[in-house]
PDB file of C-alpha atoms in Angstrom:
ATOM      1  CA  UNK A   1      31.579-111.834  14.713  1.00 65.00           C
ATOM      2  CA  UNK A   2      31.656-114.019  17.690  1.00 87.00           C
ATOM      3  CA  UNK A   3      34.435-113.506  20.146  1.00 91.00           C
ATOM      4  CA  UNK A   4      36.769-116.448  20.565  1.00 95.00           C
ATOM      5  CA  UNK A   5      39.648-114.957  22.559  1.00 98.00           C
ATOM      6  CA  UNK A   6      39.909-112.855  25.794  1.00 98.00           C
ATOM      7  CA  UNK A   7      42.737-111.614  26.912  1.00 98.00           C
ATOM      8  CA  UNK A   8      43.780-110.433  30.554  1.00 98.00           C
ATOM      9  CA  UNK A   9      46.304-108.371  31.290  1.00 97.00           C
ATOM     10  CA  UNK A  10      48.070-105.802  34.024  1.00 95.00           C
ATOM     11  CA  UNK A  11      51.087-106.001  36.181  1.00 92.00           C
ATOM     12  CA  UNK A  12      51.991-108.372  39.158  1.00 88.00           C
ATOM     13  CA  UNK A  13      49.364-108.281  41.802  1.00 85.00           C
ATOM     14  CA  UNK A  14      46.689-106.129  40.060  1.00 88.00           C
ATOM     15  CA  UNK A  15      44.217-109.151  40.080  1.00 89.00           C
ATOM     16  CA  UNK A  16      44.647-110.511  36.879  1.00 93.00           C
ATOM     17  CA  UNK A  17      44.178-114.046  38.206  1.00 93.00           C
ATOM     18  CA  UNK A  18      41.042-113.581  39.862  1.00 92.00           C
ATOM     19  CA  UNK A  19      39.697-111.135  37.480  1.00 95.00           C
ATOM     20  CA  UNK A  20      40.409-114.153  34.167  1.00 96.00           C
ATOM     21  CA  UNK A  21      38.776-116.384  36.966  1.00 96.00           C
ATOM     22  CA  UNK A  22      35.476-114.232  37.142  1.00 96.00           C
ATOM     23  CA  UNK A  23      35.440-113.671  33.423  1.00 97.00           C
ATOM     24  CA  UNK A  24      35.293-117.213  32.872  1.00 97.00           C
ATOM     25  CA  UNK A  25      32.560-117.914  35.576  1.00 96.00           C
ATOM     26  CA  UNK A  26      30.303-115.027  33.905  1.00 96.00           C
ATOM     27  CA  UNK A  27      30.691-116.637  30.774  1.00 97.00           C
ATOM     28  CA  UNK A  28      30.042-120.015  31.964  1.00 97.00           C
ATOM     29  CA  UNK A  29      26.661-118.834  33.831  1.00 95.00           C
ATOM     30  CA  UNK A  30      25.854-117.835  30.466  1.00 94.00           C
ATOM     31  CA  UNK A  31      25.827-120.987  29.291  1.00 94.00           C
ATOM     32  CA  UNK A  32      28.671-120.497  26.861  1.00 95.00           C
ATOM     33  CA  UNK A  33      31.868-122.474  26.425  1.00 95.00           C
ATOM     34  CA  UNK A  34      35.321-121.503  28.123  1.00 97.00           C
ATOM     35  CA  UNK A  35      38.648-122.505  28.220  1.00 97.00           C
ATOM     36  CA  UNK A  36      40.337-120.858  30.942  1.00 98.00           C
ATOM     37  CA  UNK A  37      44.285-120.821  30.640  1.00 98.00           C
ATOM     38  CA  UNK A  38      46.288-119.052  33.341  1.00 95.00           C
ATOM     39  CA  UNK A  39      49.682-118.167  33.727  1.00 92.00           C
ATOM     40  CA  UNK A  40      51.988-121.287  34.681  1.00 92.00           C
ATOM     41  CA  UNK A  41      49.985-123.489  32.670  1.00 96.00           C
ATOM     42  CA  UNK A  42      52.237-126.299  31.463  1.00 97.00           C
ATOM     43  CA  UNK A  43      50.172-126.784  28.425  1.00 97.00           C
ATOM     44  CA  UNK A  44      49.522-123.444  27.410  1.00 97.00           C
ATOM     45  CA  UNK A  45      48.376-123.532  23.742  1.00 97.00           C
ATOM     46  CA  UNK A  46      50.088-120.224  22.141  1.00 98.00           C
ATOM     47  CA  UNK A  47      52.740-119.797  25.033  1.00 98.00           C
ATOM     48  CA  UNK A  48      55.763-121.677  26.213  1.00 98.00           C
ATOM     49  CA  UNK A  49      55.857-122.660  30.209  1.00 97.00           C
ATOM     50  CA  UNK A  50      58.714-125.054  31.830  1.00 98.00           C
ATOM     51  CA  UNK A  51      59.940-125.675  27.984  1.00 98.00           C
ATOM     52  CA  UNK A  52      63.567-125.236  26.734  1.00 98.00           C
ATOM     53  CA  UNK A  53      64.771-125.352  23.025  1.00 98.00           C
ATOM     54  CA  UNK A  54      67.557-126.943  21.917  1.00 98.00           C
ATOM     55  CA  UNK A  55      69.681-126.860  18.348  1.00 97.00           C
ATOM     56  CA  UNK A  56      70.188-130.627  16.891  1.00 97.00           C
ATOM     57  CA  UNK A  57      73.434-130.645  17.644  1.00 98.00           C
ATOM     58  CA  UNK A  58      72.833-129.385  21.340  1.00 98.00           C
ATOM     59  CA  UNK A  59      70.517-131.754  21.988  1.00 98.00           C
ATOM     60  CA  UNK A  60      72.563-134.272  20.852  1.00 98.00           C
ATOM     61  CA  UNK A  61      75.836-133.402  23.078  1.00 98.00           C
ATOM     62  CA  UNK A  62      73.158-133.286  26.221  1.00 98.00           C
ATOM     63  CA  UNK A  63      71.779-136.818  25.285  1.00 98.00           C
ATOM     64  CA  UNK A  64      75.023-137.611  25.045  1.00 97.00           C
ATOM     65  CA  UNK A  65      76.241-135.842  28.617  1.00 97.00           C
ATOM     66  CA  UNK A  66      73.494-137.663  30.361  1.00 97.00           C
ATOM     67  CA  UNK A  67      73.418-141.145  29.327  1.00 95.00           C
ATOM     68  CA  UNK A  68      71.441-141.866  32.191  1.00 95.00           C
ATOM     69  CA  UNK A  69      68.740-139.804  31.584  1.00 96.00           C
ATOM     70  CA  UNK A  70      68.654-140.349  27.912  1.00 97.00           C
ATOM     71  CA  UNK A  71      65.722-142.216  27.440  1.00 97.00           C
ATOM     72  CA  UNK A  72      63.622-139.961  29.213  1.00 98.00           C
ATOM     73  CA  UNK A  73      65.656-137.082  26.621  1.00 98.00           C
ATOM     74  CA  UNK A  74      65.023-139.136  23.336  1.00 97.00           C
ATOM     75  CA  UNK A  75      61.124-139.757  24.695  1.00 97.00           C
ATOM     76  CA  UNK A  76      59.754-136.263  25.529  1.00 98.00           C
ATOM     77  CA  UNK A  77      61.829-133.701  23.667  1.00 98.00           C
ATOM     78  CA  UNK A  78      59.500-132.738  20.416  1.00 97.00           C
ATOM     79  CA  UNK A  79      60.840-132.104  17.052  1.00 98.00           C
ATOM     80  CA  UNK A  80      60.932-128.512  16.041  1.00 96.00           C
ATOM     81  CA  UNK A  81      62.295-126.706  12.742  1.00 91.00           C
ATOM     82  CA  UNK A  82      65.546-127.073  13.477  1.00 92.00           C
ATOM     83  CA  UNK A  83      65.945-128.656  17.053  1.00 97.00           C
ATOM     84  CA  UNK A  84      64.133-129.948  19.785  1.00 98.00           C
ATOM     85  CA  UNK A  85      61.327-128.816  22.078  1.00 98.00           C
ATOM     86  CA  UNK A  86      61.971-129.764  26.003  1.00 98.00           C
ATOM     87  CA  UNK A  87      59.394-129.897  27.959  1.00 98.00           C
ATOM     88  CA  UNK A  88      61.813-130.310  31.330  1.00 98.00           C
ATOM     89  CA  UNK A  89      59.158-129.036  34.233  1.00 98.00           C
ATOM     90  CA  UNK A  90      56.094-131.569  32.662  1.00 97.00           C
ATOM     91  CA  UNK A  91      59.469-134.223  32.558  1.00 98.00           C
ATOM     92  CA  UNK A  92      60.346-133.718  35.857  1.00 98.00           C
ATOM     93  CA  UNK A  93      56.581-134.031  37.275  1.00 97.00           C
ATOM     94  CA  UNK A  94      56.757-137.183  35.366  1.00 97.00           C
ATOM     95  CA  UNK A  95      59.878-139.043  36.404  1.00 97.00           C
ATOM     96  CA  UNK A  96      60.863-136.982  39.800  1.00 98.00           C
ATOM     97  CA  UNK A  97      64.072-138.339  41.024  1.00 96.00           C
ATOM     98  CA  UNK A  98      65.102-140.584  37.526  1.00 96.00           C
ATOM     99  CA  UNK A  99      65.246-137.119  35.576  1.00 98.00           C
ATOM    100  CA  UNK A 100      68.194-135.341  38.200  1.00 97.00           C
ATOM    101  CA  UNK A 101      68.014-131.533  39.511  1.00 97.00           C
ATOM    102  CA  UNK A 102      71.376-130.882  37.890  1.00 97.00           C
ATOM    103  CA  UNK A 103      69.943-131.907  34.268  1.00 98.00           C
ATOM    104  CA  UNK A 104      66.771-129.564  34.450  1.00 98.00           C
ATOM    105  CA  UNK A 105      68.854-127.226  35.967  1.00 97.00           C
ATOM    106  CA  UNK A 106      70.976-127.528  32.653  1.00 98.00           C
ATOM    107  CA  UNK A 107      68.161-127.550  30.510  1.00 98.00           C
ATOM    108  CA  UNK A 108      66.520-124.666  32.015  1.00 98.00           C
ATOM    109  CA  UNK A 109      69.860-122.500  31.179  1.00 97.00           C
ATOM    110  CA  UNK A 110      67.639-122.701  27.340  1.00 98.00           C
ATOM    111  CA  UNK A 111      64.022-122.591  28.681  1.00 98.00           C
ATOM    112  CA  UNK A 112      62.227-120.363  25.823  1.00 98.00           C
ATOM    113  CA  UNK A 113      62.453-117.102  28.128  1.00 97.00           C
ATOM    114  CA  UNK A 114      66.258-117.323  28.612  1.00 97.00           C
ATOM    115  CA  UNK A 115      67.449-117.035  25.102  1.00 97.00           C
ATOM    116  CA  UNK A 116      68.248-114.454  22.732  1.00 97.00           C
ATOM    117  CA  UNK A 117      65.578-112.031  22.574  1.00 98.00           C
ATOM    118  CA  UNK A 118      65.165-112.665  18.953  1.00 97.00           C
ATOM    119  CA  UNK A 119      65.052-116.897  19.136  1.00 97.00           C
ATOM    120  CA  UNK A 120      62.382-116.170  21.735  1.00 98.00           C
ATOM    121  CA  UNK A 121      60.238-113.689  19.673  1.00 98.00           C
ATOM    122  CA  UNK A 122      60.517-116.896  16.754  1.00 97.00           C
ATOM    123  CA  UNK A 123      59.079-119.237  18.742  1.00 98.00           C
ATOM    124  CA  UNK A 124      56.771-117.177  20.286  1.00 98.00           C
ATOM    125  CA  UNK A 125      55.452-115.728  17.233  1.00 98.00           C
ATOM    126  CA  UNK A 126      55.128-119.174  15.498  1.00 98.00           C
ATOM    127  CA  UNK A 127      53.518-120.814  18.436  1.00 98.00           C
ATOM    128  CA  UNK A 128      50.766-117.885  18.962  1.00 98.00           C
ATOM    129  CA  UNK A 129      49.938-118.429  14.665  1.00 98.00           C
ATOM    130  CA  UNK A 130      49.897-122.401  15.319  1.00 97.00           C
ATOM    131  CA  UNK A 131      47.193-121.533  18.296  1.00 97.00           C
ATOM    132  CA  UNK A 132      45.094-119.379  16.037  1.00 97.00           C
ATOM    133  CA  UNK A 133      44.964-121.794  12.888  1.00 96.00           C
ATOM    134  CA  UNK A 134      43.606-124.736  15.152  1.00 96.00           C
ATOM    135  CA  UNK A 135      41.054-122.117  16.916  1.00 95.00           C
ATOM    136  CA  UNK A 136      39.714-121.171  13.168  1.00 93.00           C
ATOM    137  CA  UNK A 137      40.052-125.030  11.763  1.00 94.00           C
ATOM    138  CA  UNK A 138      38.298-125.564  14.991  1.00 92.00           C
ATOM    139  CA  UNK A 139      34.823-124.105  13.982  1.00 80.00           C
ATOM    140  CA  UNK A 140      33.388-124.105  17.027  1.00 85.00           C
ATOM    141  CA  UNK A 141      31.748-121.233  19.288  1.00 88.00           C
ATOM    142  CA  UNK A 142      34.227-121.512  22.750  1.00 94.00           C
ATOM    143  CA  UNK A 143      35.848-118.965  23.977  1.00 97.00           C
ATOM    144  CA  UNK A 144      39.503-119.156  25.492  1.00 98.00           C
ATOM    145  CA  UNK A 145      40.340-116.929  28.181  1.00 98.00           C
ATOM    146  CA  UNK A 146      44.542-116.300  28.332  1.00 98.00           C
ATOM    147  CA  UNK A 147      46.157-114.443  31.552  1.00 95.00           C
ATOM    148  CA  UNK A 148      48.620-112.466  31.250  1.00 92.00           C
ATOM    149  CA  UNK A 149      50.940-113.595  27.917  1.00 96.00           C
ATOM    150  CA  UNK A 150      49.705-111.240  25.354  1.00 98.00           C
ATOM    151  CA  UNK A 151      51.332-108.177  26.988  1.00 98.00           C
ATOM    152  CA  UNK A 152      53.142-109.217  29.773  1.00 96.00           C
ATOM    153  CA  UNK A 153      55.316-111.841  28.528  1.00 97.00           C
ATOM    154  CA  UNK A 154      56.882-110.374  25.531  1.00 98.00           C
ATOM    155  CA  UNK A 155      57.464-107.047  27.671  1.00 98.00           C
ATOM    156  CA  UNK A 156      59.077-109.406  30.358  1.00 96.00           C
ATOM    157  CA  UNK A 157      61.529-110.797  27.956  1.00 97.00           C
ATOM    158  CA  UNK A 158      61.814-107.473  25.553  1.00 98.00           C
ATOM    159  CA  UNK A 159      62.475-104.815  28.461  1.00 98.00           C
ATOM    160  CA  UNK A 160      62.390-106.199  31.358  1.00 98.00           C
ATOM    161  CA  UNK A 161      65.189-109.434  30.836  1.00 98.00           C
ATOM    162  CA  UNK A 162      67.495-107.644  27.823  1.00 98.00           C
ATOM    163  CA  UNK A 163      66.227-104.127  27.697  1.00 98.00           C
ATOM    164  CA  UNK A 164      65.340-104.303  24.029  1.00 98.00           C
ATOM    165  CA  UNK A 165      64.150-100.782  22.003  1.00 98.00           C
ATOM    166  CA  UNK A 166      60.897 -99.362  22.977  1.00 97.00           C
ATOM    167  CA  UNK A 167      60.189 -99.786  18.968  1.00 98.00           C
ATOM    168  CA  UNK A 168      60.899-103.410  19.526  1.00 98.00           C
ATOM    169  CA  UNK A 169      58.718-104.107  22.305  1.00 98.00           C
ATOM    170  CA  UNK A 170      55.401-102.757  20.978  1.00 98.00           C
ATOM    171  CA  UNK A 171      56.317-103.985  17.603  1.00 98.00           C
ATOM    172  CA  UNK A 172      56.365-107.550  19.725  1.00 98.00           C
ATOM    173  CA  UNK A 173      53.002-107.199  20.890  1.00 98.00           C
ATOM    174  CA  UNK A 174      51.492-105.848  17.974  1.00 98.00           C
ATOM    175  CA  UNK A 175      52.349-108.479  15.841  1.00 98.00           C
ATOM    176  CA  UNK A 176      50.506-111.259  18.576  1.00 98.00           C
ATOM    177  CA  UNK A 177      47.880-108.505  17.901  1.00 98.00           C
ATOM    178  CA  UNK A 178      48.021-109.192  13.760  1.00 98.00           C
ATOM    179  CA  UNK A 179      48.203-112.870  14.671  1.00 98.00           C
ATOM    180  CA  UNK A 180      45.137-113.221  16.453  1.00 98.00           C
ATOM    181  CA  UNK A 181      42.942-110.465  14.850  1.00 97.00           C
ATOM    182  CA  UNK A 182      40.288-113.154  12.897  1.00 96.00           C
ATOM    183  CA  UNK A 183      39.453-114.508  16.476  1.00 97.00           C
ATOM    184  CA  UNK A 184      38.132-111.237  17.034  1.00 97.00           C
ATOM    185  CA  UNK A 185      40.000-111.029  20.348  1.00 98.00           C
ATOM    186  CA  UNK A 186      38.380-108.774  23.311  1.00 98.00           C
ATOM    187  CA  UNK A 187      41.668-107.349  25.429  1.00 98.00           C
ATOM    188  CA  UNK A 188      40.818-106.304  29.303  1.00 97.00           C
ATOM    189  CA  UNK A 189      44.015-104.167  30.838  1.00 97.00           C
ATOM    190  CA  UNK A 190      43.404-103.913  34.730  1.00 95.00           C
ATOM    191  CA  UNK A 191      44.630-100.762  35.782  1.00 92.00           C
ATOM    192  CA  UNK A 192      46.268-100.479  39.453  1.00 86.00           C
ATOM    193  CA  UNK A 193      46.919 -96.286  40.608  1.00 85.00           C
ATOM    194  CA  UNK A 194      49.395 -97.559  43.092  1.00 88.00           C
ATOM    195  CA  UNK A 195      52.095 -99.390  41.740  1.00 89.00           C
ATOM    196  CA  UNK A 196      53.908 -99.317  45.388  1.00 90.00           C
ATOM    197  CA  UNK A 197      50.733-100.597  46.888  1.00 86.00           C
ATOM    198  CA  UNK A 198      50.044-103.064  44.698  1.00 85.00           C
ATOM    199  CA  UNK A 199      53.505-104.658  44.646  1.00 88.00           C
ATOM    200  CA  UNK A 200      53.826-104.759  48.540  1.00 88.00           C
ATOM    201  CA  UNK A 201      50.295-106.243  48.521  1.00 84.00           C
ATOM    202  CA  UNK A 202      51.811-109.052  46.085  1.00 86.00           C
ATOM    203  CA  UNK A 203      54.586-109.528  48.054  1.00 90.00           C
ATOM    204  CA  UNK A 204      52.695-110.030  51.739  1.00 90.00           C
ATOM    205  CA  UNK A 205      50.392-112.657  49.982  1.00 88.00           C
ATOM    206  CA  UNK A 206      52.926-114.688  48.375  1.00 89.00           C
ATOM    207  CA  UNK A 207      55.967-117.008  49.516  1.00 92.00           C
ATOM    208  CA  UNK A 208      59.202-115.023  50.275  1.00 91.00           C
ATOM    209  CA  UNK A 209      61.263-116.849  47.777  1.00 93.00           C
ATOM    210  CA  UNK A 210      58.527-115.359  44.694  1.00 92.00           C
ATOM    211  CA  UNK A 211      59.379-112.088  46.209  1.00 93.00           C
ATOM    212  CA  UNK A 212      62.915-112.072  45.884  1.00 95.00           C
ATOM    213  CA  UNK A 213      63.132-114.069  42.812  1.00 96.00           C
ATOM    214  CA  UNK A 214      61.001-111.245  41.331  1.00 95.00           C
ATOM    215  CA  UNK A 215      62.998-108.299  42.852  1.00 96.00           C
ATOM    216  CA  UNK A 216      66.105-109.858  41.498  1.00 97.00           C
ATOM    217  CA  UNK A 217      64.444-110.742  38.104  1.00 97.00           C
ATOM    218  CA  UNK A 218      63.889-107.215  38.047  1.00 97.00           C
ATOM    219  CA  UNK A 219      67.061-105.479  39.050  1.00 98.00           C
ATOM    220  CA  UNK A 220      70.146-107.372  37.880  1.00 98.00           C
ATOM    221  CA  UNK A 221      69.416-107.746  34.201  1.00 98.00           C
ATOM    222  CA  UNK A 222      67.622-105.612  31.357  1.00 97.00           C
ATOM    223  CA  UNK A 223      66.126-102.310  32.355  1.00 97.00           C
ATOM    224  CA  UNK A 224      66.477-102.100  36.115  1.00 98.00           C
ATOM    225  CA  UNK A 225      70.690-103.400  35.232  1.00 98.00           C
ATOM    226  CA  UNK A 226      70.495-100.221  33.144  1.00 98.00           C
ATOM    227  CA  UNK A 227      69.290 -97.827  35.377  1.00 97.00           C
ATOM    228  CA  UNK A 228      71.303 -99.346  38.358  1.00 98.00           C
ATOM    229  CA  UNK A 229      68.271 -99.923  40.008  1.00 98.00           C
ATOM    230  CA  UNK A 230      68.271-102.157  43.217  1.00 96.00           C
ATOM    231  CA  UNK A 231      65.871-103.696  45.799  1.00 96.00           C
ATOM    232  CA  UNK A 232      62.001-103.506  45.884  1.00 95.00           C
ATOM    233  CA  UNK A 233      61.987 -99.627  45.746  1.00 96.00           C
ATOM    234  CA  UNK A 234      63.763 -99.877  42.500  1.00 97.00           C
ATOM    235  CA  UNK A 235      61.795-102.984  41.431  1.00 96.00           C
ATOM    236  CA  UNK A 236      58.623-100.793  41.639  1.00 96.00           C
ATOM    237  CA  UNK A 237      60.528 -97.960  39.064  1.00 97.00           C
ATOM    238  CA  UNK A 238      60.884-100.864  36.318  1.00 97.00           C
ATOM    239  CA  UNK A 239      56.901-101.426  37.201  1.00 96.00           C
ATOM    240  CA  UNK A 240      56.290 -98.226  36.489  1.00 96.00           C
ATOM    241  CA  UNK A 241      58.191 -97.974  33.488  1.00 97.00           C
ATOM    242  CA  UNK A 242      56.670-101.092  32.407  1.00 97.00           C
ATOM    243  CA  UNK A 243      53.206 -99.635  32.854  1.00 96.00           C
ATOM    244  CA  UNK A 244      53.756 -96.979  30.616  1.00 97.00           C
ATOM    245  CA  UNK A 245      54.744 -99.196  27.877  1.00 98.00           C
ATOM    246  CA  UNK A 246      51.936-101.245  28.316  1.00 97.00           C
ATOM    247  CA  UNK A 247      49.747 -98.276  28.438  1.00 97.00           C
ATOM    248  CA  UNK A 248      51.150 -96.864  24.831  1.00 98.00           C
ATOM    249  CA  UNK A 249      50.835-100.026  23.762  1.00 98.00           C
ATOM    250  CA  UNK A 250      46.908-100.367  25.181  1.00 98.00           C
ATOM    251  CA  UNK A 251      46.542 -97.655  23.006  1.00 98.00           C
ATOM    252  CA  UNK A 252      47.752 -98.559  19.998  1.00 98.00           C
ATOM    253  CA  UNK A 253      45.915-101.752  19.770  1.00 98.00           C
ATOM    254  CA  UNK A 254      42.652-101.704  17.848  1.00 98.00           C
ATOM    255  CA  UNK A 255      41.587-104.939  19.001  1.00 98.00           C
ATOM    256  CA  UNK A 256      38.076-104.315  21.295  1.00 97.00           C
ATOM    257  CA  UNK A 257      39.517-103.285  24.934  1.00 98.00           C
ATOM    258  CA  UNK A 258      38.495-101.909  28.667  1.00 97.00           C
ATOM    259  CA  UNK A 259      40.155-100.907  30.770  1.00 96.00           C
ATOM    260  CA  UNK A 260      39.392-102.263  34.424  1.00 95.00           C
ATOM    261  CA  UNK A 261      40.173 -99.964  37.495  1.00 90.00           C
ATOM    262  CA  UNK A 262      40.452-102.287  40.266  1.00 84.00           C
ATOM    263  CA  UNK A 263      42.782 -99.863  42.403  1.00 74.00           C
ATOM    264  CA  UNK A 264      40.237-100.245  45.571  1.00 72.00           C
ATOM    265  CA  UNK A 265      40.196-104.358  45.416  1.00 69.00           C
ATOM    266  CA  UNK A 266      36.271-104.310  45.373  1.00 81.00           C
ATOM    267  CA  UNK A 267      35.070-107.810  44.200  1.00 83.00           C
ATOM    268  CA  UNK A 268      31.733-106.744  43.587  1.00 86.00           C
ATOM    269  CA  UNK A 269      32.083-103.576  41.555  1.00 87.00           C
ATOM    270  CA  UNK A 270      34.637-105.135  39.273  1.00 89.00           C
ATOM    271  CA  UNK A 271      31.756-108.078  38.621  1.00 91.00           C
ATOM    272  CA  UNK A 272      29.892-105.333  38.169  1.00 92.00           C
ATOM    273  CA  UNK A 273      31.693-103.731  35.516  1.00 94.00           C
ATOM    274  CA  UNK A 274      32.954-107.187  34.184  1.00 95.00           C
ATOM    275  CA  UNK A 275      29.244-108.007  33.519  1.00 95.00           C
ATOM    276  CA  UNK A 276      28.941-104.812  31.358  1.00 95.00           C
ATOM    277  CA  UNK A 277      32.194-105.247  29.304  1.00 96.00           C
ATOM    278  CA  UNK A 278      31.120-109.054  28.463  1.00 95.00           C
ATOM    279  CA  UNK A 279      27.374-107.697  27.383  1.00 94.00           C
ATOM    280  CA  UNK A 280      28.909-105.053  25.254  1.00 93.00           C
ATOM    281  CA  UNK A 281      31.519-106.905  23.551  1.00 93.00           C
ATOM    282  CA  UNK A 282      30.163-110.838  23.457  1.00 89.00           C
TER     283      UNK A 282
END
């Protein structure tokens, strides 16, 4: 059965961008079709990015709190089961200083990955079976390439934002895994030995405020609350315990898989070794 989904996954700064990147040039040598989609895409087709949900009735006393903006509200925001769908981040691309700071700020405070862990598994869940129904009413042979939101996301929200039961978590993931079984997904896990390394790496590359954002992310809520963990020393502990949930889980997955050591950063033996997986498994 030909592979229509490949997923990319590992923790913050183990490569996952460039690795999806590499995948999807490979492929694309090959002459086959690819859709790339990598994390902080606003569109994302089974994921939520920069979009908040709202009840009716919320939506309706925030229309009605910003008469100014409410227009631009009535316009964008999607009908969905029982509320809305905001899309505030594409909005505010859109209409810059007409839709205010203070009103995304508001509408972030319900951005899909700040509610309930159970309103967020919903939507998640539903939007990840809406994704694979168009891919099979699709009938075509391209492949779509995700980053990161298979395992990562749901682990972010489940352990890492409200500390939810290890039972929970994998149960999470394995249900994305039920979801999109008939696309006959292919799962590469990049595996980092140094967790320290690798998050110091992350953190000289990228812009202080990521780094702190991320280090608070990590410490004052969920897990790291729990364990009174604090700075980036403690930052890299939740890592860790992430990784071994996402290594159970790895396992328990009987989707095709590889894992990718790319603990020594070497461009050319992970194409290399990405060539392989792709001729074994496409």
């Amino acid at each position: 059965m030909t592979k229509q989904l490949i997923l990319i996954e590992g923790l913050p700064g183990s490569g996952k961008s460039t690795i999806a990147k590499m995948v999807s040039e490979i492929l694309t040598e090959q002459g086959k079709r690819v859709q790339l989609i990598q994390e902080g895409n606003l569109d994302h087709p089974a994921d939520y990015d920069g979009v908040a949900f709202f009840t009716a009735e919320e939506f309706r006393s925030l229309v009605d709190a910003h008469e100014e903006c409410k227009h631009i509200l009535e316009s964008k925001a999607t009908a969905y089961q029982d509320g809305f769908l905001i899309p505030y981040r594409k909005m505010k691309e859109e209409f810059g200083v007409d839709f205010p700071d203070y009103v995304v700020q508001e509408i972030f405070n319900k951005d899909i990955y700040e509610l309930p862990f159970e309103q967020n598994l919903k939507l998640i869940i539903e939007k990840w079976r809406s994704f694979a129904e168009s891919v099979i009413s699709a009938d075509d042979d391209s492949i779509t390439i995700f980053e990161c939101c298979f395992i990562q996301n749901p682990l972010t929200i489940g352990m890492v934002k409200t500390n939810q039961s290890r039972e929970e978590n994998v149960q999470y993931v394995l249900e994305l895994e039920r979801i999109v079984q008939p696309l006959n997904p292919l799962l590469i896990y990049i595996h980092q030995e140094d967790l320290a390394h690798t998050f110091d790496k992350a953190i000289q590359e990228r812009p202080k405020e990521w780094s702190a954002g991320f280090v608070q992310y990590y410490t004052n809520q969920g897990w790291g609350l729990a364990k009174g963990y604090h700075g980036v020393e403690g930052t890299v502990k939740v890592l860790q315990a992430r990784k071994e949930l996402e290594t159970e889980i790895y396992q328990l997955l009987k989707m095709d898989k590889h894992w990718l050591d790319n603990s020594e950063y070497n461009r050319a033996a992970c194409q290399e070794e990405l060539e392989k997986i792709l001729k074994i498994s496409l």
